[in-house]
């Protein structure tokens, strides 16, 4: 039972890390895209 709880916690924290990384990548991507769009409009 305790072991299962520990694994559950590890899995949840790992999932959170993965979600955060994906979210950061999406933010970076949208930032890069908006910078590109801005530079296109400025030219």
PDB file of C-alpha atoms in Angstrom:
ATOM      1  CA  UNK A   1       0.000   0.000   0.000  1.00  0.00           C
ATOM      2  CA  UNK A   2       2.715   2.476   0.995  1.00  0.00           C
ATOM      3  CA  UNK A   3       4.842   1.513  -1.995  1.00  0.00           C
ATOM      4  CA  UNK A   4       1.871   2.115  -4.269  1.00  0.00           C
ATOM      5  CA  UNK A   5       1.375   5.560  -2.728  1.00  0.00           C
ATOM      6  CA  UNK A   6       5.034   6.420  -3.295  1.00  0.00           C
ATOM      7  CA  UNK A   7       4.820   5.331  -6.927  1.00  0.00           C
ATOM      8  CA  UNK A   8       1.608   7.308  -7.347  1.00  0.00           C
ATOM      9  CA  UNK A   9       3.336  10.442  -6.033  1.00  0.00           C
ATOM     10  CA  UNK A  10       6.348   9.896  -8.289  1.00  0.00           C
ATOM     11  CA  UNK A  11       4.069   9.408 -11.292  1.00  0.00           C
ATOM     12  CA  UNK A  12       2.040  12.536 -10.521  1.00  0.00           C
ATOM     13  CA  UNK A  13       5.131  14.704 -10.047  1.00  0.00           C
ATOM     14  CA  UNK A  14       6.669  13.320 -13.243  1.00  0.00           C
ATOM     15  CA  UNK A  15       3.445  14.084 -15.109  1.00  0.00           C
ATOM     16  CA  UNK A  16       3.489  17.631 -13.728  1.00  0.00           C
ATOM     17  CA  UNK A  17       7.081  18.123 -14.883  1.00  0.00           C
ATOM     18  CA  UNK A  18       6.238  16.861 -18.372  1.00  0.00           C
ATOM     19  CA  UNK A  19       3.175  19.116 -18.565  1.00  0.00           C
ATOM     20  CA  UNK A  20       5.221  22.116 -17.414  1.00  0.00           C
ATOM     21  CA  UNK A  21       7.915  21.381 -20.009  1.00  0.00           C
ATOM     22  CA  UNK A  22       5.300  21.079 -22.763  1.00  0.00           C
ATOM     23  CA  UNK A  23       3.678  24.322 -21.614  1.00  0.00           C
ATOM     24  CA  UNK A  24       7.049  26.113 -21.624  1.00  0.00           C
ATOM     25  CA  UNK A  25       7.783  24.819 -25.140  1.00  0.00           C
ATOM     26  CA  UNK A  26       4.393  26.039 -26.366  1.00  0.00           C
ATOM     27  CA  UNK A  27       5.048  29.467 -24.809  1.00  0.00           C
ATOM     28  CA  UNK A  28       8.507  29.637 -26.398  1.00  0.00           C
ATOM     29  CA  UNK A  29       7.024  28.640 -29.749  1.00  0.00           C
ATOM     30  CA  UNK A  30       4.235  31.239 -29.605  1.00  0.00           C
ATOM     31  CA  UNK A  31       6.733  33.915 -28.503  1.00  0.00           C
ATOM     32  CA  UNK A  32       9.013  33.071 -31.429  1.00  0.00           C
ATOM     33  CA  UNK A  33       6.055  33.118 -33.833  1.00  0.00           C
ATOM     34  CA  UNK A  34       4.794  36.483 -32.567  1.00  0.00           C
ATOM     35  CA  UNK A  35       8.304  37.937 -32.874  1.00  0.00           C
ATOM     36  CA  UNK A  36       8.452  36.655 -36.462  1.00  0.00           C
ATOM     37  CA  UNK A  37       5.029  38.142 -37.245  1.00  0.00           C
ATOM     38  CA  UNK A  38       6.033  41.480 -35.693  1.00  0.00           C
ATOM     39  CA  UNK A  39       9.234  41.659 -37.715  1.00  0.00           C
ATOM     40  CA  UNK A  40       7.271  40.853 -40.895  1.00  0.00           C
ATOM     41  CA  UNK A  41       4.784  43.657 -40.187  1.00  0.00           C
ATOM     42  CA  UNK A  42       7.549  46.131 -39.302  1.00  0.00           C
ATOM     43  CA  UNK A  43       9.333  45.549 -42.636  1.00  0.00           C
TER      44      UNK A  43
END
